[in-house]
Coordinates of N, CA and C and ligand atoms in Angstrom, one line a residue:
M1 N 0.8 -1.2 0.0 CA 0.0 0.0 0.0 C 0.9 1.2 0.0
K2 N 0.3 2.3 -0.6 CA 1.1 3.5 -0.7 C 0.3 4.6 0.2
T3 N 0.9 5.0 1.3 CA 0.3 6.0 2.1 C 1.0 7.3 1.8
L4 N 0.2 8.3 1.4 CA 0.7 9.5 0.8 C 0.9 10.7 1.8
K5 N 0.0 10.9 2.7 CA 0.1 12.0 3.6 C -1.0 12.0 4.7
V6 N -0.9 12.8 5.7 CA -2.0 13.0 6.6 C -3.0 13.8 5.9
D7 N -4.1 13.2 5.6 CA -5.2 13.9 4.8 C -5.9 14.9 5.7
H8 N -6.3 14.5 6.9 CA -6.9 15.4 7.8 C -6.9 14.8 9.2
I9 N -7.2 15.7 10.2 CA -7.3 15.3 11.6 C -8.7 15.6 12.0
G10 N -9.4 14.6 12.5 CA -10.8 14.8 12.9 C -10.9 15.1 14.3
I11 N -11.6 16.2 14.6 CA -11.8 16.6 16.0 C -13.3 16.7 16.3
A12 N -13.7 15.9 17.4 CA -15.1 15.9 17.8 C -15.4 17.1 18.6
V13 N -16.4 17.8 18.3 CA -16.8 19.0 19.0 C -18.3 19.0 19.3
Q14 N -18.7 19.7 20.4 CA -20.1 19.8 20.7 C -20.8 20.7 19.6
S15 N -20.1 21.8 19.2 CA -20.7 22.7 18.3 C -19.6 23.2 17.3
I16 N -19.8 23.0 16.0 CA -18.9 23.6 15.0 C -18.8 25.1 15.1
G17 N -20.0 25.7 15.3 CA -20.1 27.2 15.4 C -19.2 27.7 16.5
E18 N -19.2 27.0 17.7 CA -18.4 27.4 18.8 C -16.9 27.1 18.5
A19 N -16.6 26.0 18.0 CA -15.2 25.6 17.7 C -14.6 26.5 16.7
L20 N -15.4 27.0 15.8 CA -14.8 28.0 14.8 C -14.3 29.3 15.4
K21 N -14.8 29.6 16.6 CA -14.4 30.8 17.2 C -12.9 30.7 17.6
F22 N -12.5 29.4 17.8 CA -11.0 29.2 18.0 C -10.3 28.9 16.7
Y23 N -10.7 27.8 16.1 CA -10.0 27.4 14.9 C -9.9 28.4 13.7
S24 N -11.0 29.1 13.6 CA -11.0 30.1 12.5 C -10.7 31.5 13.0
D25 N -11.4 32.0 13.9 CA -11.3 33.4 14.4 C -9.9 33.6 15.0
I26 N -9.5 32.7 15.9 CA -8.2 32.9 16.6 C -7.0 32.3 15.9
L27 N -7.1 31.0 15.5 CA -6.0 30.3 14.8 C -5.9 30.7 13.4
G28 N -6.9 31.2 12.8 CA -6.8 31.8 11.4 C -7.0 30.8 10.3
L29 N -7.5 29.6 10.6 CA -7.8 28.7 9.5 C -9.1 29.1 8.8
K30 N -9.1 28.8 7.5 CA -10.3 29.2 6.7 C -11.2 28.0 6.5
L31 N -12.5 28.3 6.8 CA -13.5 27.3 6.6 C -13.7 27.1 5.1
A32 N -13.5 25.9 4.6 CA -13.6 25.6 3.2 C -15.0 25.0 2.8
G33 N -15.7 24.5 3.8 CA -17.0 23.9 3.5 C -17.5 23.1 4.7
E34 N -18.8 22.9 4.6 CA -19.5 22.1 5.6 C -20.3 21.1 4.9
E35 N -20.5 19.9 5.5 CA -21.2 18.8 4.9 C -21.8 17.9 5.9
V36 N -23.1 17.5 5.7 CA -23.7 16.5 6.6 C -23.5 15.1 6.0
V37 N -23.0 14.2 6.8 CA -22.9 12.8 6.3 C -24.0 12.1 7.1
Q38 N -25.1 11.9 6.4 CA -26.3 11.4 7.1 C -26.1 10.0 7.7
E39 N -25.4 9.2 7.0 CA -25.2 7.8 7.4 C -24.4 7.8 8.7
Q40 N -23.5 8.7 8.9 CA -22.7 8.8 10.1 C -23.2 9.7 11.2
K41 N -24.4 10.3 10.9 CA -25.0 11.2 11.8 C -24.1 12.3 12.3
V42 N -23.4 12.9 11.3 CA -22.4 13.9 11.6 C -22.4 15.0 10.6
K43 N -22.1 16.2 11.2 CA -21.9 17.4 10.3 C -20.4 17.6 10.4
T44 N -19.8 17.9 9.2 CA -18.3 18.1 9.2 C -18.0 19.5 8.6
A45 N -17.0 20.0 9.1 CA -16.5 21.3 8.6 C -15.0 21.1 8.3
F46 N -14.6 21.5 7.1 CA -13.2 21.3 6.7 C -12.4 22.6 6.7
L47 N -11.3 22.6 7.3 CA -10.4 23.8 7.4 C -9.0 23.4 6.9
P48 N -8.7 23.7 5.6 CA -7.4 23.3 5.1 C -6.3 24.1 5.7
I49 N -5.2 23.5 5.9 CA -4.0 24.1 6.5 C -2.8 23.4 5.9
G50 N -2.0 24.2 5.1 CA -0.9 23.6 4.4 C -1.4 22.5 3.5
D51 N -0.7 21.3 3.7 CA -1.1 20.2 2.8 C -2.1 19.2 3.5
T52 N -2.7 19.7 4.6 CA -3.6 18.8 5.3 C -4.9 19.7 5.7
E53 N -5.7 19.1 6.5 CA -6.9 19.8 6.9 C -7.3 19.4 8.3
V54 N -8.0 20.3 9.0 CA -8.6 20.0 10.2 C -10.1 19.7 9.9
E55 N -10.6 18.6 10.4 CA -12.0 18.3 10.2 C -12.8 18.4 11.5
L56 N -13.6 19.3 11.6 CA -14.4 19.4 12.9 C -15.7 18.6 12.7
L57 N -16.0 17.8 13.7 CA -17.1 16.8 13.6 C -18.1 17.2 14.7
E58 N -19.4 17.4 14.3 CA -20.4 17.7 15.3 C -21.5 16.7 15.0
S59 N -22.0 16.0 16.1 CA -23.1 15.0 15.9 C -24.4 15.7 15.5
T60 N -25.1 15.0 14.7 CA -26.5 15.4 14.3 C -27.6 14.7 15.1
A61 N -27.1 13.7 15.9 CA -28.1 12.9 16.6 C -27.4 12.4 17.9
P62 N -28.3 12.3 19.0 CA -27.7 11.9 20.3 C -27.1 10.5 20.3
D63 N -27.5 9.7 19.3 CA -27.0 8.3 19.3 C -25.9 8.1 18.2
G64 N -25.4 9.2 17.6 CA -24.4 9.1 16.6 C -23.0 8.8 17.2
P65 N -22.1 8.3 16.4 CA -20.8 8.0 16.9 C -20.0 9.1 17.5
I66 N -20.2 10.3 17.0 CA -19.5 11.5 17.5 C -20.1 11.9 18.9
A67 N -21.4 11.8 19.0 CA -22.1 12.1 20.3 C -21.6 11.1 21.4
K68 N -21.5 9.8 20.9 CA -21.0 8.7 21.9 C -19.6 9.0 22.3
F69 N -18.7 9.4 21.3 CA -17.3 9.6 21.6 C -17.2 10.7 22.6
I70 N -17.9 11.8 22.4 CA -17.8 13.0 23.3 C -18.4 12.6 24.7
E71 N -19.4 11.8 24.7 CA -20.0 11.3 26.0 C -18.9 10.5 26.8
K72 N -18.2 9.7 26.1 CA -17.1 8.9 26.8 C -15.9 9.6 27.1
K73 N -15.4 10.4 26.1 CA -14.0 10.9 26.2 C -14.0 12.4 26.3
G74 N -15.1 13.1 26.0 CA -15.1 14.5 25.9 C -14.6 15.0 24.5
E75 N -14.7 16.3 24.3 CA -14.2 16.8 23.0 C -12.8 16.5 22.8
G76 N -12.4 16.4 21.5 CA -10.9 16.2 21.2 C -10.7 15.4 19.9
I77 N -9.4 15.0 19.7 CA -9.1 14.3 18.5 C -9.8 13.0 18.4
Q78 N -10.5 12.8 17.4 CA -11.3 11.5 17.3 C -10.7 10.6 16.3
H79 N -10.1 11.1 15.2 CA -9.4 10.2 14.3 C -8.4 11.0 13.5
I80 N -7.5 10.2 12.9 CA -6.5 10.7 12.0 C -6.6 10.0 10.7
A81 N -6.7 10.8 9.6 CA -6.9 10.2 8.3 C -5.7 10.2 7.4
F82 N -5.3 9.1 6.8 CA -4.2 9.0 5.9 C -4.7 8.8 4.5
L83 N -4.2 9.6 3.6 CA -4.5 9.5 2.2 C -3.8 8.3 1.6
V84 N -4.4 7.4 0.9 CA -3.8 6.3 0.2 C -4.1 6.4 -1.3
D85 N -3.2 5.8 -2.1 CA -3.5 5.9 -3.5 C -4.6 5.0 -4.0
N86 N -4.7 3.8 -3.3 CA -5.8 2.9 -3.7 C -6.3 2.2 -2.5
I87 N -7.5 2.6 -2.1 CA -8.0 2.1 -0.8 C -8.4 0.6 -0.8
E88 N -8.9 0.1 -1.9 CA -9.2 -1.3 -2.0 C -7.9 -2.2 -1.8
E89 N -6.9 -1.8 -2.5 CA -5.6 -2.4 -2.4 C -5.1 -2.4 -0.9
A90 N -5.2 -1.2 -0.3 CA -4.7 -1.0 1.0 C -5.5 -1.9 2.0
L91 N -6.8 -2.0 1.9 CA -7.6 -2.8 2.8 C -7.3 -4.3 2.6
K92 N -7.0 -4.7 1.3 CA -6.7 -6.1 1.0 C -5.4 -6.4 1.7
E93 N -4.4 -5.5 1.6 CA -3.1 -5.8 2.2 C -3.2 -5.8 3.7
L94 N -3.9 -4.8 4.3 CA -4.0 -4.8 5.8 C -4.7 -6.1 6.3
G95 N -5.7 -6.5 5.5 CA -6.5 -7.7 5.9 C -5.5 -8.9 5.9
E96 N -4.7 -9.0 4.9 CA -3.7 -10.1 4.7 C -2.7 -10.1 5.9
K97 N -2.4 -8.9 6.4 CA -1.4 -8.7 7.4 C -2.1 -8.8 8.8
G98 N -3.4 -9.1 8.8 CA -4.1 -9.3 10.1 C -4.4 -8.1 10.9
V99 N -4.4 -6.9 10.2 CA -4.8 -5.7 10.9 C -6.3 -5.7 11.1
K100 N -6.8 -5.4 12.3 CA -8.2 -5.4 12.6 C -8.8 -4.1 11.9
M101 N -9.9 -4.3 11.2 CA -10.6 -3.2 10.6 C -12.0 -3.1 11.0
I102 N -12.5 -1.8 11.0 CA -13.9 -1.6 11.3 C -14.7 -1.7 10.0
D103 N -14.1 -1.2 8.9 CA -14.7 -1.3 7.6 C -13.9 -2.3 6.7
Q104 N -14.5 -3.3 6.3 CA -13.8 -4.3 5.4 C -13.8 -3.7 4.0
K105 N -14.8 -2.9 3.7 CA -14.9 -2.3 2.4 C -15.0 -0.8 2.5
P106 N -14.5 -0.1 1.5 CA -14.7 1.4 1.6 C -16.1 1.9 1.5
R107 N -16.4 3.0 2.2 CA -17.7 3.6 2.0 C -17.5 5.1 1.8
M108 N -18.6 5.8 1.5 CA -18.5 7.2 1.1 C -18.4 8.0 2.4
G109 N -17.4 8.9 2.4 CA -17.3 9.9 3.5 C -17.5 11.3 3.0
A110 N -17.2 12.3 3.8 CA -17.4 13.7 3.4 C -16.5 14.0 2.2
G111 N -16.9 14.9 1.4 CA -16.0 15.3 0.3 C -16.0 14.3 -0.8
E112 N -17.0 13.4 -0.8 CA -17.1 12.3 -1.8 C -15.8 11.4 -1.8
K113 N -15.1 11.4 -0.7 CA -14.0 10.5 -0.6 C -14.4 9.1 -0.2
R114 N -13.7 8.1 -0.7 CA -14.0 6.8 -0.2 C -13.1 6.5 1.0
I115 N -13.7 6.1 2.1 CA -13.0 6.0 3.3 C -13.2 4.6 4.0
A116 N -12.3 4.3 4.9 CA -12.5 3.1 5.7 C -11.7 3.3 7.0
F117 N -12.3 2.8 8.1 CA -11.7 3.0 9.4 C -11.0 1.7 9.9
L118 N -9.9 1.8 10.5 CA -9.2 0.7 11.1 C -9.5 0.6 12.6
H119 N -9.3 -0.5 13.2 CA -9.7 -0.6 14.6 C -8.5 -0.1 15.5
P120 N -8.9 0.8 16.4 CA -7.8 1.4 17.3 C -7.0 0.3 18.1
K121 N -7.6 -0.9 18.2 CA -6.9 -1.9 18.9 C -5.5 -2.3 18.3
D122 N -5.5 -2.1 16.9 CA -4.3 -2.5 16.2 C -3.5 -1.3 15.7
T123 N -3.9 -0.1 16.2 CA -3.2 1.1 15.7 C -2.7 2.0 16.9
Y124 N -2.5 1.3 18.0 CA -2.0 1.9 19.2 C -2.9 3.0 19.7
G125 N -4.2 2.7 19.7 CA -5.2 3.5 20.4 C -5.7 4.7 19.5
V126 N -5.3 4.7 18.3 CA -5.8 5.8 17.4 C -6.8 5.3 16.4
L127 N -7.9 5.9 16.3 CA -8.9 5.6 15.2 C -8.3 6.1 13.9
V128 N -7.8 5.2 13.1 CA -7.2 5.6 11.8 C -8.2 5.4 10.7
E129 N -8.3 6.5 9.9 CA -9.2 6.5 8.7 C -8.2 6.4 7.5
L130 N -8.5 5.6 6.5 CA -7.9 5.6 5.3 C -8.8 6.3 4.3
C131 N -8.3 7.2 3.4 CA -9.2 7.8 2.4 C -8.5 7.8 1.1
E132 N -9.3 7.8 0.1 CA -8.8 7.9 -1.3 C -9.6 9.0 -2.0
K133 N -8.9 9.9 -2.7 CA -9.6 10.9 -3.5 C -10.3 10.3 -4.6
K134 N -11.5 10.8 -4.9 CA -12.2 10.2 -6.1 C -11.5 10.4 -7.4
Ligands
ZN201 ZN1 -12.3 12.0 8.6

C-alpha cells in the first residue's frame, strides 16, 4: 500500500459554530466547507492548512458515533486520516497482514472521498481512517 500524507485530523466538538471561534477566528484557519454525512449522523467542517486539513465533527443525533465519543471521552481528536493511492488495495493488504478493521470495504465519506476505518486496537489507540480521493 502507498500512504501519501496525513489527509486530515478529525476533531469531535459539541458545536462547530463554537469551535470555529477558536480554529477560524483565533487560529486563522479558513472554513472551506461544511457537509452533513447522514449515514454517520455527523456534520463536518473542513479547514485546510498547508497540505492537510482539520475536520471538525459535530453530531447530528444523540446516538451518533461522535455524540457517543464525546460522552465517553469529551471533545478532542477523534481520528487521523491518511490518504492512500488505492483504498481497495490498502484494505486487502491490511487484511492479509491481520490488521483489525472496522470497515472491510470502503464507504463514502465527506467530500465524496472513499474511506475506511481501522480498529484502534491495532493502531496503538488511534482511530485511523484511510481515504482515497475520487
Ligand atoms: Zn475523517
